[in-house]
Amino acid sequence: METDILGIYQCGLVQERIASDVLSLARVQLDMLTLHHTRTDIRASAKQLVSAFASEARAKKIDLALEIGETITESKVDFVKTDHVRLGQVVTNLIANAVRFTAKSPVRRIRVKYDVAFVPPPDGDCAVPDDIVRPSTLPQDDDTPIWLYVCVSDTGPGMSDEEQTKLFRRFSRESADGWVMVYGVS
């Protein structure tokens, strides 16, 4: 009974995100989208997003798992300043697509991995840099720039190179107060 109530609640959250996505798209098209950076608990946010798809993944016999990267764990980074609504929209769309296409595969596995780096990605790339700064050399300042990386990988059929170039390109959007949000898929 409790699981059913949780599933209904999570479905409601997904529906709310869909409505928010539609409104955000309209704002982007009208050049009226604003970013609101807030202190966000990385683990809690990630768990909430992944758990919203748990029932659907189970019903489709998909192994859905969340992984927290070693840099988050070692550096003890618990919070980042980000627009958690926009981040949630991107991750929700990636997971929803992974569930849809993985459900048709003989092997059904989706991994959602969150990690951070203290250096930006190389130009033209959205992958976690190889030269991640380790905790022994981390700055202690609370306002240290941190790059959050989210990777959704699955065993679905994949896309051709041509489809990938049409789907996502790295782009950024700057808010009025100077915050920049970068999205992309590598």
PDB file of C-alpha atoms in Angstrom:
ATOM      1  CA  MET A   1       0.000   0.000   0.000  1.00  0.00           C
ATOM      2  CA  GLU A   2       2.763   2.447   0.960  1.00  0.00           C
ATOM      3  CA  THR A   3       4.644   1.575  -2.269  1.00  0.00           C
ATOM      4  CA  ASP A   4       1.507   2.336  -4.318  1.00  0.00           C
ATOM      5  CA  ILE A   5       1.120   5.755  -2.675  1.00  0.00           C
ATOM      6  CA  LEU A   6       4.792   6.534  -3.284  1.00  0.00           C
ATOM      7  CA  GLY A   7       4.419   5.485  -6.934  1.00  0.00           C
ATOM      8  CA  ILE A   8       1.388   7.734  -7.383  1.00  0.00           C
ATOM      9  CA  TYR A   9       3.251  10.628  -5.759  1.00  0.00           C
ATOM     10  CA  GLN A  10       6.266  10.079  -8.032  1.00  0.00           C
ATOM     11  CA  CYS A  11       4.039   9.955 -11.124  1.00  0.00           C
ATOM     12  CA  GLY A  12       2.569  13.277 -10.039  1.00  0.00           C
ATOM     13  CA  LEU A  13       6.074  14.728  -9.818  1.00  0.00           C
ATOM     14  CA  VAL A  14       6.835  13.541 -13.344  1.00  0.00           C
ATOM     15  CA  GLN A  15       3.615  15.134 -14.635  1.00  0.00           C
ATOM     16  CA  GLU A  16       4.546  18.381 -12.891  1.00  0.00           C
ATOM     17  CA  ARG A  17       7.962  18.297 -14.572  1.00  0.00           C
ATOM     18  CA  ILE A  18       6.366  17.758 -17.991  1.00  0.00           C
ATOM     19  CA  ALA A  19       4.161  20.812 -17.513  1.00  0.00           C
ATOM     20  CA  SER A  20       7.204  22.786 -16.365  1.00  0.00           C
ATOM     21  CA  ASP A  21       9.146  21.622 -19.441  1.00  0.00           C
ATOM     22  CA  VAL A  22       6.420  22.925 -21.749  1.00  0.00           C
ATOM     23  CA  LEU A  23       6.415  26.303 -20.013  1.00  0.00           C
ATOM     24  CA  SER A  24      10.218  26.461 -20.087  1.00  0.00           C
ATOM     25  CA  LEU A  25      10.293  25.746 -23.812  1.00  0.00           C
ATOM     26  CA  ALA A  26       7.904  28.623 -24.381  1.00  0.00           C
ATOM     27  CA  ARG A  27      10.125  30.889 -22.268  1.00  0.00           C
ATOM     28  CA  VAL A  28      13.213  29.848 -24.235  1.00  0.00           C
ATOM     29  CA  GLN A  29      11.458  30.583 -27.516  1.00  0.00           C
ATOM     30  CA  LEU A  30      10.422  34.011 -26.220  1.00  0.00           C
ATOM     31  CA  ASP A  31      13.919  34.613 -24.758  1.00  0.00           C
ATOM     32  CA  MET A  32      12.347  34.991 -21.318  1.00  0.00           C
ATOM     33  CA  LEU A  33      13.928  32.032 -19.504  1.00  0.00           C
ATOM     34  CA  THR A  34      15.645  32.984 -16.279  1.00  0.00           C
ATOM     35  CA  LEU A  35      17.892  30.819 -14.145  1.00  0.00           C
ATOM     36  CA  HIS A  36      17.481  30.688 -10.386  1.00  0.00           C
ATOM     37  CA  HIS A  37      20.513  29.351  -8.593  1.00  0.00           C
ATOM     38  CA  THR A  38      19.810  27.779  -5.235  1.00  0.00           C
ATOM     39  CA  ARG A  39      21.753  25.613  -2.847  1.00  0.00           C
ATOM     40  CA  THR A  40      20.946  22.063  -3.954  1.00  0.00           C
ATOM     41  CA  ASP A  41      21.691  18.775  -2.200  1.00  0.00           C
ATOM     42  CA  ILE A  42      23.270  16.702  -4.980  1.00  0.00           C
ATOM     43  CA  ARG A  43      22.498  13.270  -3.543  1.00  0.00           C
ATOM     44  CA  ALA A  44      18.924  14.049  -2.500  1.00  0.00           C
ATOM     45  CA  SER A  45      18.132  15.646  -5.858  1.00  0.00           C
ATOM     46  CA  ALA A  46      19.644  12.716  -7.774  1.00  0.00           C
ATOM     47  CA  LYS A  47      17.798  10.135  -5.660  1.00  0.00           C
ATOM     48  CA  GLN A  48      14.497  11.945  -6.133  1.00  0.00           C
ATOM     49  CA  LEU A  49      14.893  12.112  -9.919  1.00  0.00           C
ATOM     50  CA  VAL A  50      15.896   8.450 -10.270  1.00  0.00           C
ATOM     51  CA  SER A  51      13.222   7.223  -7.847  1.00  0.00           C
ATOM     52  CA  ALA A  52      10.540   8.885  -9.981  1.00  0.00           C
ATOM     53  CA  PHE A  53      11.314   6.250 -12.637  1.00  0.00           C
ATOM     54  CA  ALA A  54      11.762   3.266 -10.295  1.00  0.00           C
ATOM     55  CA  SER A  55       8.245   1.841 -10.700  1.00  0.00           C
ATOM     56  CA  GLU A  56       8.249   2.177 -14.489  1.00  0.00           C
ATOM     57  CA  ALA A  57      11.727   0.621 -14.719  1.00  0.00           C
ATOM     58  CA  ARG A  58      10.676  -2.283 -12.503  1.00  0.00           C
ATOM     59  CA  ALA A  59       7.537  -2.861 -14.589  1.00  0.00           C
ATOM     60  CA  LYS A  60       9.668  -2.976 -17.754  1.00  0.00           C
ATOM     61  CA  LYS A  61      12.289  -5.194 -16.073  1.00  0.00           C
ATOM     62  CA  ILE A  62      14.978  -2.523 -16.363  1.00  0.00           C
ATOM     63  CA  ASP A  63      17.847  -2.422 -13.880  1.00  0.00           C
ATOM     64  CA  LEU A  64      17.945   1.297 -12.989  1.00  0.00           C
ATOM     65  CA  ALA A  65      20.725   2.467 -10.685  1.00  0.00           C
ATOM     66  CA  LEU A  66      22.127   5.728  -9.398  1.00  0.00           C
ATOM     67  CA  GLU A  67      25.880   6.098  -8.954  1.00  0.00           C
ATOM     68  CA  ILE A  68      27.520   8.898  -7.026  1.00  0.00           C
ATOM     69  CA  GLY A  69      30.988   9.570  -8.429  1.00  0.00           C
ATOM     70  CA  GLU A  70      34.136   9.194  -6.415  1.00  0.00           C
ATOM     71  CA  THR A  71      34.985  12.896  -6.592  1.00  0.00           C
ATOM     72  CA  ILE A  72      31.699  13.795  -4.881  1.00  0.00           C
ATOM     73  CA  THR A  73      32.358  11.181  -2.211  1.00  0.00           C
ATOM     74  CA  GLU A  74      36.063  11.942  -1.671  1.00  0.00           C
ATOM     75  CA  SER A  75      35.682  15.710  -1.692  1.00  0.00           C
ATOM     76  CA  LYS A  76      32.594  15.601   0.533  1.00  0.00           C
ATOM     77  CA  VAL A  77      30.731  17.976  -1.776  1.00  0.00           C
ATOM     78  CA  ASP A  78      27.120  17.729  -0.664  1.00  0.00           C
ATOM     79  CA  PHE A  79      25.650  20.922  -2.073  1.00  0.00           C
ATOM     80  CA  VAL A  80      26.053  22.931  -5.264  1.00  0.00           C
ATOM     81  CA  LYS A  81      24.451  26.165  -6.400  1.00  0.00           C
ATOM     82  CA  THR A  82      22.429  25.451  -9.504  1.00  0.00           C
ATOM     83  CA  ASP A  83      19.015  25.921 -11.015  1.00  0.00           C
ATOM     84  CA  HIS A  84      17.683  22.624  -9.710  1.00  0.00           C
ATOM     85  CA  VAL A  85      14.473  22.917 -11.745  1.00  0.00           C
ATOM     86  CA  ARG A  86      16.323  23.225 -15.071  1.00  0.00           C
ATOM     87  CA  LEU A  87      18.805  20.527 -14.059  1.00  0.00           C
ATOM     88  CA  GLY A  88      15.880  18.282 -13.109  1.00  0.00           C
ATOM     89  CA  GLN A  89      14.253  18.886 -16.495  1.00  0.00           C
ATOM     90  CA  VAL A  90      17.373  17.837 -18.380  1.00  0.00           C
ATOM     91  CA  VAL A  91      18.002  14.725 -16.272  1.00  0.00           C
ATOM     92  CA  THR A  92      14.319  13.729 -16.333  1.00  0.00           C
ATOM     93  CA  ASN A  93      14.271  13.918 -20.128  1.00  0.00           C
ATOM     94  CA  LEU A  94      17.452  11.858 -20.420  1.00  0.00           C
ATOM     95  CA  ILE A  95      16.155   9.155 -18.049  1.00  0.00           C
ATOM     96  CA  ALA A  96      12.721   9.084 -19.720  1.00  0.00           C
ATOM     97  CA  ASN A  97      14.339   8.519 -23.116  1.00  0.00           C
ATOM     98  CA  ALA A  98      16.632   5.849 -21.695  1.00  0.00           C
ATOM     99  CA  VAL A  99      13.646   3.998 -20.179  1.00  0.00           C
ATOM    100  CA  ARG A 100      11.673   4.230 -23.411  1.00  0.00           C
ATOM    101  CA  PHE A 101      14.436   2.835 -25.625  1.00  0.00           C
ATOM    102  CA  THR A 102      15.985   0.383 -23.171  1.00  0.00           C
ATOM    103  CA  ALA A 103      12.615  -1.329 -22.663  1.00  0.00           C
ATOM    104  CA  LYS A 104      12.993  -2.774 -26.178  1.00  0.00           C
ATOM    105  CA  SER A 105      16.496  -4.193 -25.611  1.00  0.00           C
ATOM    106  CA  PRO A 106      17.417  -7.756 -24.648  1.00  0.00           C
ATOM    107  CA  VAL A 107      19.688  -6.375 -21.882  1.00  0.00           C
ATOM    108  CA  ARG A 108      17.901  -3.722 -19.860  1.00  0.00           C
ATOM    109  CA  ARG A 109      20.186  -1.550 -17.758  1.00  0.00           C
ATOM    110  CA  ILE A 110      20.316   2.201 -17.071  1.00  0.00           C
ATOM    111  CA  ARG A 111      22.977   3.947 -14.994  1.00  0.00           C
ATOM    112  CA  VAL A 112      22.636   7.547 -13.860  1.00  0.00           C
ATOM    113  CA  LYS A 113      25.938   8.888 -12.589  1.00  0.00           C
ATOM    114  CA  TYR A 114      26.555  12.210 -10.882  1.00  0.00           C
ATOM    115  CA  ASP A 115      30.061  13.543 -10.361  1.00  0.00           C
ATOM    116  CA  VAL A 116      31.827  16.870  -9.953  1.00  0.00           C
ATOM    117  CA  ALA A 117      35.082  18.425 -11.085  1.00  0.00           C
ATOM    118  CA  PHE A 118      36.893  21.556 -10.057  1.00  0.00           C
ATOM    119  CA  VAL A 119      38.059  22.318 -13.587  1.00  0.00           C
ATOM    120  CA  PRO A 120      35.814  22.922 -16.608  1.00  0.00           C
ATOM    121  CA  PRO A 121      35.466  20.434 -19.443  1.00  0.00           C
ATOM    122  CA  PRO A 122      37.728  20.878 -22.448  1.00  0.00           C
ATOM    123  CA  ASP A 123      36.293  23.110 -25.182  1.00  0.00           C
ATOM    124  CA  GLY A 124      33.773  21.295 -27.331  1.00  0.00           C
ATOM    125  CA  ASP A 125      33.334  18.472 -24.827  1.00  0.00           C
ATOM    126  CA  CYS A 126      30.962  17.723 -21.974  1.00  0.00           C
ATOM    127  CA  ALA A 127      32.825  14.769 -20.472  1.00  0.00           C
ATOM    128  CA  VAL A 128      34.307  14.751 -16.989  1.00  0.00           C
ATOM    129  CA  PRO A 129      37.923  15.946 -17.358  1.00  0.00           C
ATOM    130  CA  ASP A 130      40.641  13.334 -16.898  1.00  0.00           C
ATOM    131  CA  ASP A 131      42.615  15.609 -14.596  1.00  0.00           C
ATOM    132  CA  ILE A 132      40.078  15.778 -11.760  1.00  0.00           C
ATOM    133  CA  VAL A 133      41.463  17.609  -8.751  1.00  0.00           C
ATOM    134  CA  ARG A 134      41.678  15.258  -5.793  1.00  0.00           C
ATOM    135  CA  PRO A 135      40.482  16.190  -2.270  1.00  0.00           C
ATOM    136  CA  SER A 136      44.005  16.675  -0.877  1.00  0.00           C
ATOM    137  CA  THR A 137      44.403  19.713  -3.162  1.00  0.00           C
ATOM    138  CA  LEU A 138      40.862  21.060  -3.066  1.00  0.00           C
ATOM    139  CA  PRO A 139      40.222  24.707  -2.261  1.00  0.00           C
ATOM    140  CA  GLN A 140      38.326  25.230   0.969  1.00  0.00           C
ATOM    141  CA  ASP A 141      36.334  28.282  -0.130  1.00  0.00           C
ATOM    142  CA  ASP A 142      32.537  27.802  -0.282  1.00  0.00           C
ATOM    143  CA  ASP A 143      32.329  29.824  -3.503  1.00  0.00           C
ATOM    144  CA  THR A 144      34.777  27.609  -5.387  1.00  0.00           C
ATOM    145  CA  PRO A 145      33.466  26.932  -8.907  1.00  0.00           C
ATOM    146  CA  ILE A 146      32.279  23.338  -9.274  1.00  0.00           C
ATOM    147  CA  TRP A 147      31.203  21.627 -12.486  1.00  0.00           C
ATOM    148  CA  LEU A 148      28.446  19.054 -12.021  1.00  0.00           C
ATOM    149  CA  TYR A 149      28.394  16.176 -14.492  1.00  0.00           C
ATOM    150  CA  VAL A 150      25.425  13.893 -15.034  1.00  0.00           C
ATOM    151  CA  CYS A 151      25.747  10.872 -17.293  1.00  0.00           C
ATOM    152  CA  VAL A 152      22.771   8.707 -18.240  1.00  0.00           C
ATOM    153  CA  SER A 153      23.971   5.529 -19.939  1.00  0.00           C
ATOM    154  CA  ASP A 154      21.807   2.643 -21.068  1.00  0.00           C
ATOM    155  CA  THR A 155      21.803  -0.566 -23.069  1.00  0.00           C
ATOM    156  CA  GLY A 156      19.305   0.737 -25.599  1.00  0.00           C
ATOM    157  CA  PRO A 157      19.944   0.631 -29.344  1.00  0.00           C
ATOM    158  CA  GLY A 158      21.864   3.912 -29.350  1.00  0.00           C
ATOM    159  CA  MET A 159      21.875   6.615 -31.990  1.00  0.00           C
ATOM    160  CA  SER A 160      23.819   7.101 -35.173  1.00  0.00           C
ATOM    161  CA  ASP A 161      26.470   9.819 -35.300  1.00  0.00           C
ATOM    162  CA  GLU A 162      24.123  11.913 -37.438  1.00  0.00           C
ATOM    163  CA  GLU A 163      21.290  11.591 -34.900  1.00  0.00           C
ATOM    164  CA  GLN A 164      23.610  12.581 -32.053  1.00  0.00           C
ATOM    165  CA  THR A 165      24.718  15.765 -33.789  1.00  0.00           C
ATOM    166  CA  LYS A 166      21.092  16.775 -34.300  1.00  0.00           C
ATOM    167  CA  LEU A 167      19.973  15.949 -30.763  1.00  0.00           C
ATOM    168  CA  PHE A 168      22.337  17.842 -28.487  1.00  0.00           C
ATOM    169  CA  ARG A 169      25.016  20.393 -28.888  1.00  0.00           C
ATOM    170  CA  ARG A 170      26.838  21.914 -26.006  1.00  0.00           C
ATOM    171  CA  PHE A 171      25.320  25.272 -25.227  1.00  0.00           C
ATOM    172  CA  SER A 172      25.130  27.654 -22.343  1.00  0.00           C
ATOM    173  CA  ARG A 173      22.701  30.229 -21.127  1.00  0.00           C
ATOM    174  CA  GLU A 174      23.703  33.103 -18.890  1.00  0.00           C
ATOM    175  CA  SER A 175      21.327  34.539 -16.353  1.00  0.00           C
ATOM    176  CA  ALA A 176      21.016  38.246 -15.557  1.00  0.00           C
ATOM    177  CA  ASP A 177      23.152  37.822 -12.416  1.00  0.00           C
ATOM    178  CA  GLY A 178      26.047  36.201 -14.293  1.00  0.00           C
ATOM    179  CA  TRP A 179      25.364  32.523 -13.562  1.00  0.00           C
ATOM    180  CA  VAL A 180      25.929  30.227 -16.519  1.00  0.00           C
ATOM    181  CA  MET A 181      24.337  26.857 -17.043  1.00  0.00           C
ATOM    182  CA  VAL A 182      25.976  24.521 -19.567  1.00  0.00           C
ATOM    183  CA  TYR A 183      24.189  21.498 -21.022  1.00  0.00           C
ATOM    184  CA  GLY A 184      25.344  18.868 -23.391  1.00  0.00           C
ATOM    185  CA  VAL A 185      25.853  15.244 -24.165  1.00  0.00           C
ATOM    186  CA  SER A 186      29.210  13.842 -25.156  1.00  0.00           C
TER     187      SER A 186
END
